[in-house]
């Protein structure tokens, strides 16, 4: 059983396994997914909207990531600044519910994913939502998530006929598929 939400990240990254392709992490935040991808051998490009969050992510991963495997870029997930089919892996860890339009962000992730690429997306499940809401309320802030992984799965399925596997971890649900 996972002690915290981050423990579930290992389960997600294990779905993908080790590799050396170029991977995109969308909504990098504290860069936990980006760092996990780099540790599994991927060259990572991280996209984050908020410059201060991006700076912090860069500083924290610099301490542990001497091999320069993560490139941090300020950008908008709804308009990814990359050519079609640029990445062997597109990933996002608990970030879709932060997007203004998660369907547009998914459109972009699918667009920049190679035709034989892999898609790894996680979202908080009910326990995860409660846990994060509790953490925020202790800090005097507020957290809300109006979507879950099944919204993501349903969109990928209807818009792109992408059907993958959903794995239910303790705090997050994990979607993994080949494009
Ligand atoms: C909860 S964090 C995700 C956690 C993160 N993936 C990790 O591995 O630590 C969500 C992040 O998505 C970012 N975000 C929200 N809208 C975005 C957008 N349109 N483009 C890029 N990043 C965005 C937020 O600024 C926030 O840092």
mmCIF file of C-alpha atoms and ligand atoms in Angstrom:
data_model
loop_
_atom_site.group_PDB
_atom_site.id
_atom_site.type_symbol
_atom_site.label_atom_id
_atom_site.label_comp_id
_atom_site.label_asym_id
_atom_site.label_seq_id
_atom_site.Cartn_x
_atom_site.Cartn_y
_atom_site.Cartn_z
ATOM 1 C CA UNK A 1 0.000 0.000 0.000
ATOM 2 C CA UNK A 2 1.301 3.476 -0.884
ATOM 3 C CA UNK A 3 2.023 5.824 2.019
ATOM 4 C CA UNK A 4 1.567 8.915 -0.065
ATOM 5 C CA UNK A 5 0.507 9.999 -3.519
ATOM 6 C CA UNK A 6 4.081 10.103 -4.817
ATOM 7 C CA UNK A 7 4.508 6.385 -4.090
ATOM 8 C CA UNK A 8 1.886 5.718 -6.755
ATOM 9 C CA UNK A 9 4.064 7.481 -9.330
ATOM 10 C CA UNK A 10 6.427 4.490 -9.307
ATOM 11 C CA UNK A 11 3.503 2.262 -10.340
ATOM 12 C CA UNK A 12 2.747 4.629 -13.216
ATOM 13 C CA UNK A 13 6.296 4.822 -14.506
ATOM 14 C CA UNK A 14 6.623 1.041 -14.271
ATOM 15 C CA UNK A 15 3.805 0.741 -16.831
ATOM 16 C CA UNK A 16 6.121 2.499 -19.268
ATOM 17 C CA UNK A 17 9.336 0.807 -18.205
ATOM 18 C CA UNK A 18 12.848 2.020 -18.945
ATOM 19 C CA UNK A 19 13.684 3.613 -22.274
ATOM 20 C CA UNK A 20 15.855 6.140 -24.025
ATOM 21 C CA UNK A 21 13.359 7.957 -26.215
ATOM 22 C CA UNK A 22 12.448 11.625 -26.024
ATOM 23 C CA UNK A 23 9.624 12.068 -23.505
ATOM 24 C CA UNK A 24 7.361 15.062 -22.932
ATOM 25 C CA UNK A 25 6.000 15.810 -19.456
ATOM 26 C CA UNK A 26 2.955 18.087 -19.607
ATOM 27 C CA UNK A 27 2.106 20.276 -16.587
ATOM 28 C CA UNK A 28 5.430 19.597 -14.941
ATOM 29 C CA UNK A 29 4.699 21.295 -11.607
ATOM 30 C CA UNK A 30 7.205 19.957 -9.080
ATOM 31 C CA UNK A 31 8.658 17.765 -11.841
ATOM 32 C CA UNK A 32 8.117 14.478 -10.046
ATOM 33 C CA UNK A 33 7.082 12.778 -13.298
ATOM 34 C CA UNK A 34 9.895 14.479 -15.247
ATOM 35 C CA UNK A 35 12.445 13.299 -12.724
ATOM 36 C CA UNK A 36 11.030 9.761 -12.668
ATOM 37 C CA UNK A 37 11.217 9.632 -16.480
ATOM 38 C CA UNK A 38 14.819 10.856 -16.447
ATOM 39 C CA UNK A 39 15.712 8.215 -13.859
ATOM 40 C CA UNK A 40 14.245 5.575 -16.182
ATOM 41 C CA UNK A 41 16.605 6.722 -18.934
ATOM 42 C CA UNK A 42 14.387 9.032 -20.988
ATOM 43 C CA UNK A 43 15.475 12.414 -22.286
ATOM 44 C CA UNK A 44 12.753 14.663 -20.967
ATOM 45 C CA UNK A 45 11.226 17.917 -22.104
ATOM 46 C CA UNK A 46 9.093 19.494 -19.379
ATOM 47 C CA UNK A 47 6.328 21.960 -20.144
ATOM 48 C CA UNK A 48 5.004 24.181 -17.368
ATOM 49 C CA UNK A 49 2.885 27.314 -17.620
ATOM 50 C CA UNK A 50 3.956 29.157 -14.461
ATOM 51 C CA UNK A 51 7.506 30.491 -14.591
ATOM 52 C CA UNK A 52 8.090 30.452 -10.810
ATOM 53 C CA UNK A 53 6.998 26.827 -10.554
ATOM 54 C CA UNK A 54 9.272 26.021 -13.477
ATOM 55 C CA UNK A 55 12.247 27.714 -11.788
ATOM 56 C CA UNK A 56 11.670 25.766 -8.565
ATOM 57 C CA UNK A 57 11.360 22.506 -10.498
ATOM 58 C CA UNK A 58 14.612 23.258 -12.301
ATOM 59 C CA UNK A 59 16.422 24.083 -9.052
ATOM 60 C CA UNK A 60 15.206 20.968 -7.237
ATOM 61 C CA UNK A 61 16.035 18.594 -10.076
ATOM 62 C CA UNK A 62 19.452 20.248 -10.638
ATOM 63 C CA UNK A 63 20.433 18.995 -7.194
ATOM 64 C CA UNK A 64 19.803 15.400 -8.125
ATOM 65 C CA UNK A 65 19.909 15.384 -11.902
ATOM 66 C CA UNK A 66 23.515 15.978 -12.907
ATOM 67 C CA UNK A 67 23.178 14.387 -16.328
ATOM 68 C CA UNK A 68 21.110 17.212 -17.832
ATOM 69 C CA UNK A 69 18.387 14.866 -19.010
ATOM 70 C CA UNK A 70 15.532 17.297 -18.325
ATOM 71 C CA UNK A 71 14.980 20.430 -20.384
ATOM 72 C CA UNK A 72 12.455 22.830 -18.821
ATOM 73 C CA UNK A 73 10.347 25.010 -21.079
ATOM 74 C CA UNK A 74 7.734 27.553 -20.155
ATOM 75 C CA UNK A 75 4.750 26.839 -22.368
ATOM 76 C CA UNK A 76 1.042 26.199 -22.627
ATOM 77 C CA UNK A 77 -0.202 22.626 -22.827
ATOM 78 C CA UNK A 78 -3.055 23.846 -25.037
ATOM 79 C CA UNK A 79 -0.580 25.031 -27.692
ATOM 80 C CA UNK A 80 2.519 22.871 -27.450
ATOM 81 C CA UNK A 81 5.480 24.491 -29.214
ATOM 82 C CA UNK A 82 6.539 21.272 -30.976
ATOM 83 C CA UNK A 83 6.164 19.711 -34.395
ATOM 84 C CA UNK A 84 3.795 16.788 -34.934
ATOM 85 C CA UNK A 85 5.109 13.392 -33.833
ATOM 86 C CA UNK A 86 8.145 14.745 -31.973
ATOM 87 C CA UNK A 87 8.046 12.469 -28.905
ATOM 88 C CA UNK A 88 8.269 8.747 -28.288
ATOM 89 C CA UNK A 89 6.491 9.218 -24.965
ATOM 90 C CA UNK A 90 3.962 11.815 -23.830
ATOM 91 C CA UNK A 91 3.176 11.861 -20.135
ATOM 92 C CA UNK A 92 1.246 13.836 -17.590
ATOM 93 C CA UNK A 93 1.046 13.243 -13.855
ATOM 94 C CA UNK A 94 -2.074 14.611 -12.123
ATOM 95 C CA UNK A 95 -2.108 17.740 -14.275
ATOM 96 C CA UNK A 96 -5.089 17.383 -16.645
ATOM 97 C CA UNK A 97 -7.545 18.631 -14.010
ATOM 98 C CA UNK A 98 -5.518 21.862 -13.839
ATOM 99 C CA UNK A 99 -5.996 22.574 -17.543
ATOM 100 C CA UNK A 100 -8.591 25.092 -18.726
ATOM 101 C CA UNK A 101 -9.547 22.634 -21.463
ATOM 102 C CA UNK A 102 -8.169 19.157 -20.846
ATOM 103 C CA UNK A 103 -9.481 17.925 -24.211
ATOM 104 C CA UNK A 104 -7.414 20.518 -26.054
ATOM 105 C CA UNK A 105 -4.364 19.547 -23.974
ATOM 106 C CA UNK A 106 -4.964 15.893 -24.905
ATOM 107 C CA UNK A 107 -5.322 16.879 -28.592
ATOM 108 C CA UNK A 108 -1.902 18.460 -28.349
ATOM 109 C CA UNK A 109 -0.366 15.480 -26.546
ATOM 110 C CA UNK A 110 -1.687 13.133 -29.236
ATOM 111 C CA UNK A 111 -0.475 15.452 -32.007
ATOM 112 C CA UNK A 112 3.125 15.578 -30.755
ATOM 113 C CA UNK A 113 3.257 11.843 -29.944
ATOM 114 C CA UNK A 114 4.903 9.646 -32.605
ATOM 115 C CA UNK A 115 2.546 7.247 -34.398
ATOM 116 C CA UNK A 116 4.126 4.332 -32.528
ATOM 117 C CA UNK A 117 4.589 6.398 -29.344
ATOM 118 C CA UNK A 118 3.314 5.799 -25.826
ATOM 119 C CA UNK A 119 0.862 7.780 -23.720
ATOM 120 C CA UNK A 120 0.943 7.781 -19.923
ATOM 121 C CA UNK A 121 -1.575 9.941 -18.056
ATOM 122 C CA UNK A 122 -2.529 9.833 -14.396
ATOM 123 C CA UNK A 123 -5.288 11.590 -12.518
ATOM 124 C CA UNK A 124 -6.255 11.680 -8.858
ATOM 125 C CA UNK A 125 -8.920 9.154 -7.859
ATOM 126 C CA UNK A 126 -11.460 9.839 -5.077
ATOM 127 C CA UNK A 127 -8.945 9.023 -2.290
ATOM 128 C CA UNK A 128 -6.317 11.169 -3.991
ATOM 129 C CA UNK A 129 -8.742 14.084 -4.369
ATOM 130 C CA UNK A 130 -9.617 13.876 -0.673
ATOM 131 C CA UNK A 131 -5.962 13.652 0.327
ATOM 132 C CA UNK A 132 -4.930 16.645 -1.801
ATOM 133 C CA UNK A 133 -7.945 18.713 -0.663
ATOM 134 C CA UNK A 134 -6.990 17.950 2.955
ATOM 135 C CA UNK A 135 -3.341 18.977 2.369
ATOM 136 C CA UNK A 136 -4.471 22.224 0.754
ATOM 137 C CA UNK A 137 -6.937 23.015 3.518
ATOM 138 C CA UNK A 138 -4.158 22.542 6.132
ATOM 139 C CA UNK A 139 -2.161 25.141 4.192
ATOM 140 C CA UNK A 140 -5.181 27.449 3.991
ATOM 141 C CA UNK A 141 -5.574 26.929 0.251
ATOM 142 C CA UNK A 142 -8.190 25.154 -1.828
ATOM 143 C CA UNK A 143 -7.966 22.309 -4.329
ATOM 144 C CA UNK A 144 -10.649 20.984 -6.612
ATOM 145 C CA UNK A 145 -10.641 18.442 -9.399
ATOM 146 C CA UNK A 146 -13.669 18.118 -11.649
ATOM 147 C CA UNK A 147 -12.427 15.331 -13.865
ATOM 148 C CA UNK A 148 -11.074 11.841 -13.420
ATOM 149 C CA UNK A 149 -9.100 9.399 -15.547
ATOM 150 C CA UNK A 150 -12.288 8.054 -17.142
ATOM 151 C CA UNK A 151 -12.977 11.464 -18.700
ATOM 152 C CA UNK A 152 -9.503 11.305 -20.225
ATOM 153 C CA UNK A 153 -9.998 7.698 -21.361
ATOM 154 C CA UNK A 154 -13.396 8.426 -22.866
ATOM 155 C CA UNK A 155 -12.027 11.386 -24.854
ATOM 156 C CA UNK A 156 -8.998 9.455 -26.154
ATOM 157 C CA UNK A 157 -11.281 6.642 -27.141
ATOM 158 C CA UNK A 158 -13.976 8.660 -28.918
ATOM 159 C CA UNK A 159 -11.738 11.289 -30.523
ATOM 160 C CA UNK A 160 -8.768 9.078 -31.472
ATOM 161 C CA UNK A 161 -9.862 5.474 -31.013
ATOM 162 C CA UNK A 162 -7.007 5.099 -28.529
ATOM 163 C CA UNK A 163 -7.861 2.343 -26.097
ATOM 164 C CA UNK A 164 -5.464 1.579 -23.323
ATOM 165 C CA UNK A 165 -5.292 0.059 -19.921
ATOM 166 C CA UNK A 166 -6.428 1.762 -16.713
ATOM 167 C CA UNK A 167 -4.744 0.758 -13.504
ATOM 168 C CA UNK A 168 -6.287 1.856 -10.207
ATOM 169 C CA UNK A 169 -3.628 2.710 -7.624
ATOM 170 C CA UNK A 170 -4.338 3.938 -4.122
ATOM 171 C CA UNK A 171 -4.474 7.678 -4.806
ATOM 172 C CA UNK A 172 -4.235 7.899 -8.559
ATOM 173 C CA UNK A 173 -5.611 6.130 -11.618
ATOM 174 C CA UNK A 174 -3.111 5.400 -14.353
ATOM 175 C CA UNK A 175 -3.845 5.267 -18.086
ATOM 176 C CA UNK A 176 -1.274 3.716 -20.359
ATOM 177 C CA UNK A 177 -1.522 3.080 -24.067
ATOM 178 C CA UNK A 178 0.385 2.875 -27.299
ATOM 179 C CA UNK A 179 -0.833 5.581 -29.697
HETATM 180 C C1 LIG B 1 -0.501 19.396 -9.738
HETATM 181 S S1 LIG B 1 0.705 19.988 -10.833
HETATM 182 C C2 LIG B 1 1.131 18.447 -11.549
HETATM 183 C C3 LIG B 1 2.212 17.683 -10.801
HETATM 184 C C4 LIG B 1 3.430 17.444 -11.622
HETATM 185 N N1 LIG B 1 3.130 16.819 -12.897
HETATM 186 C C5 LIG B 1 4.535 16.679 -10.932
HETATM 187 O O1 LIG B 1 5.045 15.685 -11.531
HETATM 188 O O2 LIG B 1 4.955 17.076 -9.863
HETATM 189 C C6 LIG B 1 -0.170 20.747 -12.177
HETATM 190 C C7 LIG B 1 0.673 21.736 -12.934
HETATM 191 O O3 LIG B 1 0.076 22.015 -14.204
HETATM 192 C C8 LIG B 1 0.419 23.353 -14.519
HETATM 193 N N2 LIG B 1 -0.454 23.861 -15.593
HETATM 194 C C9 LIG B 1 -1.749 24.271 -15.491
HETATM 195 N N3 LIG B 1 -2.199 24.678 -16.693
HETATM 196 C C10 LIG B 1 -1.175 24.515 -17.584
HETATM 197 C C11 LIG B 1 -1.030 24.763 -18.965
HETATM 198 N N4 LIG B 1 -2.025 25.265 -19.690
HETATM 199 N N5 LIG B 1 0.142 24.478 -19.537
HETATM 200 C C12 LIG B 1 1.176 23.968 -18.830
HETATM 201 N N6 LIG B 1 1.101 23.726 -17.503
HETATM 202 C C13 LIG B 1 -0.055 23.993 -16.876
HETATM 203 C C14 LIG B 1 0.234 24.079 -13.202
HETATM 204 O O4 LIG B 1 0.889 25.324 -13.190
HETATM 205 C C15 LIG B 1 0.799 23.077 -12.192
HETATM 206 O O5 LIG B 1 2.146 23.332 -11.915
#
